[in-house]
XYZ file of C-alpha atoms in Angstrom:
592
model
C 6.894 108.853 -11.443
C 5.503 109.460 -14.925
C 3.200 112.150 -13.544
C 6.138 113.906 -11.853
C 8.159 113.673 -15.057
C 5.338 115.244 -17.114
C 4.918 118.040 -14.539
C 8.672 118.772 -14.725
C 8.538 119.038 -18.527
C 5.525 121.371 -18.361
C 7.237 123.575 -15.761
C 10.391 123.690 -17.916
C 8.406 124.763 -20.972
C 6.560 127.429 -18.999
C 9.865 128.756 -17.599
C 11.379 128.830 -21.080
C 8.390 130.681 -22.555
C 8.455 133.241 -19.704
C 12.187 133.746 -20.206
C 11.718 134.236 -23.962
C 8.933 136.698 -23.313
C 11.224 138.948 -21.260
C 12.398 142.028 -23.136
C 15.994 143.109 -22.618
C 17.281 146.562 -23.522
C 20.660 147.503 -22.095
C 23.699 149.708 -22.737
C 27.246 148.310 -22.783
C 30.523 150.243 -23.047
C 33.935 149.055 -24.213
C 35.584 150.604 -21.132
C 34.552 152.727 -18.181
C 37.933 154.433 -17.807
C 39.826 155.886 -20.742
C 42.338 158.576 -21.652
C 41.253 161.812 -23.305
C 43.029 160.695 -26.499
C 41.152 157.374 -26.657
C 37.817 156.375 -28.132
C 34.830 154.814 -26.369
C 32.383 152.382 -27.936
C 28.856 152.133 -26.549
C 26.342 149.481 -27.706
C 22.585 149.618 -27.111
C 21.373 146.000 -27.338
C 17.835 144.621 -27.429
C 16.493 141.104 -27.811
C 13.372 142.207 -29.668
C 12.911 144.740 -32.474
C 11.384 148.060 -31.540
C 10.566 151.549 -32.797
C 11.492 155.143 -31.953
C 15.012 154.487 -30.681
C 16.307 157.652 -28.968
C 19.983 157.735 -27.918
C 21.050 159.848 -24.930
C 22.588 163.287 -25.335
C 26.350 162.693 -25.455
C 27.003 166.213 -24.166
C 30.551 165.603 -22.914
C 31.584 163.536 -25.938
C 31.923 164.006 -29.677
C 30.272 161.338 -31.819
C 33.020 160.283 -34.252
C 31.192 157.240 -35.629
C 27.737 155.771 -35.782
C 25.102 154.935 -35.244
C 26.075 151.568 -36.743
C 23.201 149.093 -36.763
C 23.577 145.300 -36.671
C 20.989 142.517 -36.451
C 21.590 138.825 -35.717
C 19.236 135.839 -35.694
C 20.218 132.362 -34.514
C 18.399 129.073 -33.870
C 19.708 126.761 -31.144
C 17.786 123.552 -30.460
C 14.743 125.027 -32.142
C 14.878 128.192 -30.044
C 15.232 131.521 -31.896
C 17.628 134.132 -30.479
C 17.339 137.704 -31.798
C 19.673 140.615 -31.108
C 19.699 144.126 -32.530
C 22.455 146.609 -31.668
C 23.005 150.344 -32.191
C 26.710 151.239 -31.805
C 28.308 154.667 -31.320
C 31.972 155.670 -31.149
C 32.667 158.604 -28.827
C 35.639 160.908 -28.245
C 35.777 162.712 -24.865
C 35.867 166.527 -24.952
C 37.626 166.973 -21.584
C 38.791 165.144 -18.494
C 36.458 164.321 -15.625
C 33.735 161.939 -14.441
C 30.686 161.887 -16.703
C 27.357 160.098 -16.859
C 25.886 158.759 -20.088
C 22.162 159.080 -19.578
C 19.382 156.711 -20.554
C 18.434 155.659 -24.068
C 14.790 154.790 -24.802
C 12.945 152.563 -27.273
C 9.351 151.414 -27.787
C 8.766 147.641 -28.037
C 5.230 146.282 -28.408
C 3.789 149.578 -27.239
C 5.922 149.687 -24.070
C 8.797 152.140 -23.493
C 12.067 150.680 -22.229
C 15.099 152.554 -20.874
C 18.746 151.651 -20.307
C 20.559 152.284 -17.044
C 22.854 155.354 -16.788
C 26.578 154.614 -17.143
C 29.453 156.361 -15.339
C 32.593 157.065 -17.391
C 35.938 158.365 -16.102
C 38.151 160.323 -18.527
C 41.801 160.698 -17.514
C 44.804 162.460 -19.031
C 46.155 161.210 -22.355
C 47.579 157.706 -22.319
C 50.104 155.995 -24.561
C 48.272 154.004 -27.181
C 49.663 150.622 -28.153
C 50.681 150.542 -31.810
C 49.055 147.511 -33.369
C 50.552 146.926 -36.841
C 47.471 144.903 -37.796
C 44.962 147.622 -36.868
C 43.522 149.218 -40.027
C 43.111 152.642 -38.384
C 46.729 152.612 -37.178
C 47.958 151.641 -40.656
C 45.888 154.460 -42.197
C 47.165 157.073 -39.721
C 50.772 156.078 -40.465
C 50.395 156.167 -44.249
C 48.275 159.215 -45.071
C 49.090 162.831 -44.173
C 47.511 166.195 -44.979
C 50.137 168.943 -44.873
C 49.840 172.743 -45.129
C 53.014 174.328 -46.497
C 53.347 178.055 -45.698
C 55.857 180.028 -47.773
C 56.863 182.403 -44.951
C 56.032 182.466 -41.254
C 57.370 185.988 -40.456
C 56.022 188.300 -43.180
C 55.583 192.047 -43.044
C 52.136 193.612 -42.894
C 50.561 193.355 -46.402
C 53.322 191.047 -47.676
C 52.059 188.114 -49.744
C 52.453 184.585 -48.403
C 51.156 181.330 -49.877
C 49.693 178.238 -48.253
C 49.617 174.995 -50.247
C 47.679 171.944 -48.986
C 49.126 168.585 -50.043
C 47.711 165.117 -49.405
C 50.494 162.533 -49.045
C 49.445 158.887 -49.558
C 51.680 155.841 -49.178
C 51.920 153.565 -52.258
C 50.668 150.668 -50.108
C 47.150 152.096 -49.589
C 44.421 153.274 -51.980
C 42.125 156.301 -51.648
C 38.578 155.825 -52.960
C 37.034 159.187 -52.132
C 37.303 162.212 -49.868
C 35.012 164.973 -48.650
C 36.048 168.367 -47.323
C 34.345 168.598 -43.919
C 35.994 171.801 -42.628
C 37.416 174.590 -44.780
C 39.869 177.164 -43.416
C 38.551 180.696 -42.864
C 41.396 183.126 -43.321
C 40.463 185.652 -40.656
C 42.612 188.811 -40.595
C 43.892 188.065 -44.123
C 42.984 189.239 -47.587
C 42.860 185.916 -49.407
C 42.366 184.455 -52.848
C 42.261 180.775 -53.781
C 44.283 179.640 -56.798
C 42.635 177.211 -59.219
C 43.983 173.678 -58.704
C 41.755 171.808 -61.167
C 43.591 169.356 -63.369
C 46.330 168.683 -60.808
C 47.981 165.291 -61.290
C 49.296 162.877 -58.693
C 53.037 163.332 -58.208
C 55.776 161.315 -56.559
C 57.664 162.771 -53.619
C 58.987 162.153 -50.127
C 57.567 162.907 -46.697
C 59.621 162.401 -43.513
C 62.234 160.604 -45.600
C 59.779 158.056 -47.090
C 58.423 157.718 -50.633
C 54.855 158.944 -51.066
C 52.437 159.968 -53.773
C 50.948 163.406 -53.238
C 48.236 165.602 -54.712
C 47.905 169.370 -54.328
C 44.353 169.963 -53.096
C 44.299 173.718 -52.540
C 46.442 176.825 -52.979
C 45.780 180.234 -51.467
C 47.525 183.611 -51.494
C 47.222 185.554 -48.234
C 47.970 189.186 -47.373
C 48.005 189.725 -43.572
C 45.956 192.762 -42.517
C 47.033 192.806 -38.861
C 50.340 192.609 -37.064
C 51.237 190.135 -34.373
C 50.406 186.443 -33.996
C 47.839 185.266 -36.574
C 46.309 181.808 -36.971
C 45.673 179.939 -40.239
C 42.840 177.479 -39.637
C 43.291 173.854 -40.768
C 41.771 172.054 -43.733
C 40.030 168.821 -42.616
C 39.080 165.898 -44.864
C 37.066 162.720 -44.396
C 38.778 160.084 -46.543
C 37.541 156.646 -47.609
C 40.506 154.370 -48.230
C 41.640 150.772 -48.399
C 44.587 149.475 -46.363
C 46.307 146.080 -46.598
C 45.317 143.513 -43.979
C 47.232 140.477 -42.696
C 44.943 138.166 -44.674
C 45.555 136.833 -48.180
C 43.313 135.450 -50.898
C 43.714 132.041 -52.541
C 46.272 133.506 -54.948
C 48.457 134.839 -52.139
C 47.617 138.521 -52.656
C 46.982 140.723 -49.625
C 43.331 141.479 -48.950
C 42.406 145.145 -48.496
C 40.304 146.526 -45.620
C 38.062 149.549 -46.056
C 38.392 152.297 -43.454
C 37.308 155.924 -43.069
C 39.901 158.348 -41.769
C 39.627 162.012 -40.758
C 42.828 163.930 -41.426
C 43.646 167.564 -40.693
C 46.431 169.864 -41.807
C 46.659 171.377 -38.317
C 46.748 175.024 -37.296
C 49.542 177.191 -38.653
C 50.762 180.265 -36.793
C 52.543 183.178 -38.443
C 54.051 186.246 -36.810
C 53.334 189.408 -38.832
C 55.903 192.189 -38.463
C 54.786 195.837 -38.568
C 56.260 198.100 -41.228
C 59.152 200.160 -39.817
C 58.400 203.662 -38.624
C 61.866 204.979 -39.477
C 61.768 206.775 -42.816
C 58.033 206.254 -43.358
C 56.765 209.002 -45.760
C 53.880 211.206 -44.649
C 51.844 210.266 -47.746
C 52.454 206.498 -47.387
C 49.142 204.705 -48.204
C 50.107 201.094 -47.385
C 51.606 199.927 -50.702
C 54.014 196.997 -50.209
C 55.933 195.430 -53.073
C 57.784 196.650 -56.172
C 56.054 199.287 -58.318
C 56.455 201.994 -60.938
C 54.325 205.128 -61.423
C 52.978 206.580 -64.681
C 51.010 209.819 -65.184
C 49.853 210.300 -68.782
C 47.752 213.029 -70.446
C 45.856 212.015 -73.596
C 46.260 215.545 -75.055
C 48.649 218.383 -74.349
C 47.352 220.876 -76.903
C 43.613 221.507 -77.319
C 40.874 224.150 -77.350
C 38.652 225.288 -74.496
C 35.611 223.035 -73.856
C 37.431 220.047 -75.366
C 38.051 217.170 -72.988
C 41.166 215.158 -72.303
C 42.099 212.368 -69.900
C 44.763 212.243 -67.237
C 45.651 208.674 -66.262
C 47.417 207.892 -62.985
C 48.649 204.271 -63.039
C 50.733 202.092 -60.717
C 52.161 198.868 -62.128
C 54.165 196.089 -60.532
C 54.025 193.223 -58.038
C 52.472 193.690 -54.585
C 49.222 194.398 -52.765
C 47.708 196.280 -55.725
C 44.087 195.927 -54.587
C 44.762 197.056 -51.029
C 45.827 200.714 -51.347
C 44.548 203.920 -52.970
C 46.271 205.828 -55.743
C 47.460 209.393 -55.165
C 45.125 212.197 -56.296
C 45.995 214.785 -58.922
C 45.906 218.518 -58.149
C 44.780 220.791 -61.003
C 44.236 224.557 -61.464
C 40.744 225.862 -60.768
C 40.100 226.695 -64.424
C 40.130 222.999 -65.305
C 36.882 221.168 -64.634
C 37.687 217.678 -63.283
C 35.248 214.739 -63.098
C 35.365 211.791 -60.724
C 37.987 209.266 -61.890
C 37.198 205.905 -63.467
C 39.055 203.203 -61.551
C 40.370 200.153 -63.426
C 42.187 197.056 -62.192
C 44.089 194.633 -64.400
C 45.494 192.341 -61.740
C 46.284 188.632 -61.825
C 46.953 186.640 -58.661
C 49.243 183.613 -58.620
C 51.522 181.993 -56.063
C 53.892 184.975 -56.215
C 51.057 187.355 -55.257
C 49.240 190.093 -57.166
C 50.788 191.320 -60.398
C 49.449 193.850 -62.888
C 48.316 197.462 -62.761
C 45.652 199.726 -61.285
C 44.714 203.150 -62.621
C 42.495 206.186 -62.092
C 41.467 207.976 -65.290
C 40.307 211.592 -64.857
C 38.280 213.451 -67.501
C 39.327 217.112 -67.596
C 37.647 219.996 -69.488
C 39.457 223.406 -69.657
C 37.181 226.467 -69.609
C 39.658 229.161 -70.692
C 42.670 229.422 -72.926
C 46.159 229.473 -71.469
C 48.851 227.135 -70.213
C 47.947 224.878 -67.281
C 50.480 222.819 -65.323
C 49.614 219.370 -63.946
C 51.948 219.248 -60.941
C 54.226 216.305 -60.180
C 52.549 213.421 -58.287
C 54.380 211.424 -55.605
C 53.775 207.786 -54.676
C 55.461 205.963 -51.792
C 55.773 202.215 -51.157
C 57.682 199.788 -48.964
C 60.222 197.759 -50.930
C 60.456 194.196 -49.573
C 63.812 193.509 -51.234
C 65.664 196.362 -49.518
C 63.197 196.645 -46.587
C 63.135 200.426 -47.065
C 60.593 203.000 -48.220
C 60.864 204.343 -51.764
C 59.269 207.366 -53.391
C 58.309 207.716 -57.059
C 57.504 211.090 -58.657
C 56.042 211.964 -62.048
C 57.142 214.814 -64.340
C 55.157 218.029 -64.530
C 52.820 218.141 -67.549
C 51.877 221.418 -69.280
C 48.460 221.597 -70.982
C 48.269 224.279 -73.684
C 44.703 225.545 -74.373
C 44.881 227.545 -77.617
C 41.389 228.869 -78.298
C 38.703 229.930 -75.880
C 37.562 232.743 -73.592
C 40.070 234.539 -71.388
C 39.820 234.144 -67.631
C 39.921 237.769 -66.382
C 39.504 236.776 -62.727
C 42.969 235.292 -62.454
C 46.242 237.100 -62.421
C 48.538 236.191 -65.285
C 51.860 236.698 -66.936
C 52.628 239.259 -69.582
C 51.198 236.974 -72.291
C 47.920 236.486 -70.419
C 48.584 232.989 -69.157
C 47.061 232.154 -65.789
C 49.460 231.221 -63.037
C 47.145 230.886 -60.047
C 46.578 227.410 -58.602
C 43.969 228.573 -56.081
C 40.729 226.624 -56.537
C 37.727 228.754 -57.527
C 34.160 227.836 -58.340
C 33.830 227.041 -62.037
C 30.995 229.068 -63.600
C 29.331 227.038 -66.333
C 27.551 228.639 -69.290
C 24.651 227.243 -71.245
C 26.707 226.809 -74.395
C 29.438 224.566 -72.994
C 28.214 221.579 -75.047
C 27.295 223.631 -78.126
C 29.850 221.788 -80.257
C 27.937 218.500 -79.771
C 25.090 218.104 -82.285
C 22.111 216.301 -80.812
C 20.046 216.053 -84.026
C 21.092 214.768 -87.441
C 19.383 214.473 -90.816
C 21.741 212.134 -92.662
C 20.367 210.651 -95.888
C 21.726 207.516 -97.529
C 23.389 208.173 -100.877
C 22.176 204.807 -102.233
C 18.522 203.784 -102.292
C 17.670 200.177 -101.310
C 14.555 198.152 -102.119
C 13.118 195.106 -100.383
C 11.603 193.589 -103.544
C 13.656 190.727 -105.060
C 16.246 190.807 -102.274
C 17.561 187.593 -100.683
C 15.407 188.233 -97.611
C 12.358 188.711 -99.856
C 12.835 185.344 -101.613
C 13.650 183.572 -98.306
C 10.430 184.758 -96.667
C 8.421 183.912 -99.785
C 9.697 180.326 -100.153
C 10.064 179.341 -96.500
C 6.375 178.299 -95.988
C 6.642 175.891 -98.943
C 9.860 174.411 -97.588
C 8.304 173.892 -94.146
C 5.358 171.827 -95.494
C 7.396 168.573 -96.037
C 9.060 169.037 -92.651
C 5.656 169.407 -90.968
C 4.417 166.228 -92.687
C 7.466 164.257 -91.482
C 7.063 165.544 -87.910
C 3.359 164.677 -87.914
C 4.042 161.128 -89.142
C 6.732 160.655 -86.520
C 4.332 161.831 -83.811
C 1.572 159.501 -85.034
C 3.988 156.577 -85.118
C 5.197 157.397 -81.606
C 1.635 157.697 -80.273
C 0.776 154.294 -81.792
C 3.750 152.653 -80.059
C 1.928 151.776 -76.819
C 4.699 149.573 -75.446
C 7.413 152.111 -76.253
C 5.414 154.925 -74.678
C 4.972 152.861 -71.554
C 8.739 152.267 -71.337
C 9.487 155.958 -71.819
C 6.870 156.911 -69.231
C 8.348 154.439 -66.721
C 11.894 155.682 -67.272
C 10.742 159.277 -66.884
C 8.935 158.381 -63.647
C 12.066 156.687 -62.248
C 14.173 159.773 -62.988
C 11.546 161.994 -61.361
C 11.519 160.119 -58.060
C 15.297 159.600 -57.975
C 16.326 163.147 -58.872
C 17.120 164.151 -55.259
C 19.122 160.968 -54.714
C 21.179 161.644 -57.844
C 22.032 165.152 -56.570
C 23.396 163.611 -53.339
C 25.690 161.042 -55.022
C 28.987 160.992 -53.118
C 27.395 162.040 -49.812
C 26.635 158.678 -48.251
C 24.045 159.489 -45.581
C 22.156 162.094 -47.614
C 22.138 159.799 -50.664
C 20.646 156.760 -48.912
C 18.061 158.858 -47.049
C 16.963 160.402 -50.373
C 16.991 156.996 -52.110
C 14.866 155.353 -49.393
C 12.428 158.281 -49.440
C 12.168 158.042 -53.246
C 11.335 154.320 -53.074
C 8.676 154.899 -50.402
C 7.121 157.836 -52.265
C 6.995 155.827 -55.489
C 5.177 152.909 -53.838
C 2.843 155.272 -52.011
C 1.851 156.879 -55.319
C 1.821 153.662 -57.380
C 0.092 151.323 -54.921
C -2.034 153.966 -53.159
C -0.888 153.053 -49.645
C 0.230 155.122 -46.656
C 3.872 155.326 -45.566
C 3.256 153.507 -42.266
C 1.953 150.495 -44.246
C 5.298 149.961 -46.030
C 6.411 146.766 -44.318
C 8.405 144.371 -46.496
C 5.678 141.687 -46.326
C 3.054 144.270 -47.311
C 5.185 145.428 -50.238
C 5.676 141.834 -51.374
C 1.958 140.995 -51.300
C 0.849 144.215 -52.994
C 3.373 143.912 -55.825
C 2.361 140.296 -56.388
C -1.264 141.435 -56.660
C -0.088 143.877 -59.341
C 1.464 140.881 -61.228
C 5.055 142.105 -60.794
C 7.747 139.423 -61.321
C 9.153 137.832 -58.173
C 12.719 138.744 -59.194
C 11.798 142.431 -59.511
C 10.043 142.339 -56.116
C 13.084 140.694 -54.579
C 15.385 143.372 -56.064
C 13.153 146.191 -54.767
C 13.100 144.801 -51.205
C 16.879 144.249 -51.360
C 17.404 147.917 -52.252
C 15.215 148.999 -49.311
C 17.320 146.824 -46.996
C 20.502 148.326 -48.436
C 19.185 151.820 -47.676
C 18.549 150.848 -44.059
C 21.997 149.360 -43.518
C 24.265 151.313 -45.877
C 23.943 154.569 -43.932
C 25.802 152.937 -41.049
C 28.606 151.213 -42.974
C 31.451 152.597 -45.101
C 30.307 152.887 -48.722
C 32.240 154.276 -51.705
C 30.769 156.244 -54.597
C 30.954 153.253 -56.953
C 28.599 151.252 -54.699
C 26.273 154.271 -54.408
C 26.124 154.561 -58.223
C 25.331 150.833 -58.499
C 22.491 151.134 -55.957
C 21.137 154.191 -57.808
C 21.174 152.410 -61.201
C 19.554 149.324 -59.676
C 16.804 151.443 -58.060
C 16.074 153.270 -61.339
C 15.905 149.982 -63.249
C 13.649 148.355 -60.623
C 11.187 151.297 -60.484
C 11.025 151.272 -64.286
C 10.335 147.503 -64.364
C 7.614 147.757 -61.689
C 5.883 150.551 -63.568
C 5.957 148.529 -66.800
C 4.756 145.276 -65.209
C 2.191 146.527 -62.666
C -1.423 145.988 -63.764
C-alpha cells in the first residue's frame, strides 16, 4: 500500500509540473454581439511573460483605448500563478459580421497565436444609464458647444463661431488636449486671440455650469449653398465623484478620460440678389465710405503727387479690389502701393484699405481726375449702394506745352485719349545726385569723451580680469562642486526630449524611458538588450551606487512601462521627470 501511495504522489507531482509547463495564450472578448454605439473590450492573456507581442489589425474597429497592460502574481499552496494581459477597447465602424484575427507573441523562443474571434455588430441599442458609472457621469456633466452667430448669412457676410467648454461644478478638469481642429473649408477665416480667458458661471440646458471660451473664429463664406463647419474635438482628463467615501465622509473622486466634440455645424449661405446689382460690383459686402484724395492740386511739370483711393468701414475689406483711377495720357502713373489697416474682431473686419498712386505730369495745363464709383451690398437694408467721388482738377503751372493734343483757347488740354508718354533724358534733372556739403564747425577726436573712454578702459578692465581669473581658479579647484554641476548638466541633456513632451502622456513616457536606457548604456557601457532590472541592479551596485538610488531608478523604469497605459495627469508627469533628473544626477555623482 505504501508503494502505491508513493507512486500516486509521484504521478500527481509529474502531472502538476506538466500542467505548469503548459503555455497559454488566448484572446477573450467582453461580448460577441454588440450595437454599433457600444464598445467592445478584448483581452489577450498569457500565463508566462513573452516578447514581441503583435496585436491583430482591427480593420473594422476604431481603437478608443489601450493597450492597457496588467500583470498579476499569486501563490496558492506554494504554487505560483502568473498572468499578463493586454487590453484594448474597440468601437465598431459599421454593422456586420467581422473576424478579429490572430495575435502573436514569442515565449521562450516559441511563437504562440490566439484563435480568431467572430463579432456581430448590430444597429444601435439603448444603453442602460448607470448613475455609478464614471464615464456616464462624465458624459452628463461636460459639454463642448460651438455657438454660431448666424446660420443663414449672405455670401461674404461675417459670422462668428465660439467654442465653449461647459463643466459641471461637481467634477474637476485636470488637463485637455486638442486632438482634432476644425478646418474651415470654403471660408475665409481668422482666429481671435482667447488667451487670458477666465472661467465664468453660466447655464446649459437649464442647469448651472462653469464654462471657458476655448476658441473664437470669424468666418466669411466664399461659396453659396450648404456649407459645413467641422467640429473641435478634445481629449479631457477629469475627476468625477464616485459612490465611495473616505474616512471623513467626503466623496472619493475617480479619474477618467473623456473625448468630447462640438459636433458639425451646417450653415446655408444665401447668394447676393441679382436685382439691382451694379455692373462694376466687385464683391464688397458691409458698410463703407469712399475717399479719393490728391496730395497736391497745384504743381509744376515733372513734380510728383499722390492720388489715394481709400475705402473705410466694416465688412469684407480684404476680399475685394478697389476701383482704378482713370487719368489723362499726359500724366505718367506708376503702379499703386496697396495698404491695409484692418483689425478683425467678433464683429468682423473693420478699418481701411487704400491704393496710393504716384503721378508725374509732363506738360503744363489743367488735368481732371474723373469721379470714381464704388459699389457694395449693404447688409442692413439688403440693397446695393453706390458711392462716387468728386472730380479733382490738377493745375500744372510751369512746364513744356503738349502740342500733340487739342486744347481750349488758353492752351489747356482737354483730350482724355491715352497716348504713349515720351520721356526725355532730363526728366530727373531737378534731383541732384552729388553733393559737396562741408560742416561749418570743425570737430577733433583728441580730448573728447570717446578719447578718454578708450584710453582708460584697458586699465579699468585689469581688476575685472583678475576677479574673473580668481573665480575660475576657485571653481576649477572645487572638485565636488564641478562633479555636481557636471551630473546635473548630464541629467538635463538626456532628459531634454522628455521635457519637451510634458503634457503628452505617451510621448513623454517613451522619451523618458529612452533617456534612462541611453544614460545607462553610456554610463555603464552596456548594450540596450542587456538592460534587465536584475542586470541594472548588479551593475549599479558594482559602481557603489546607494541601494535607495538604485531602487528609485528601477521604480522609474517600471513607471515608464506602466504609465503609458493608465490615465496620468501633468502633475504626475512632472513628478516623474523631477525624480528621474534627481536619480540620474545622484548615480553620476556616486558611480565609481
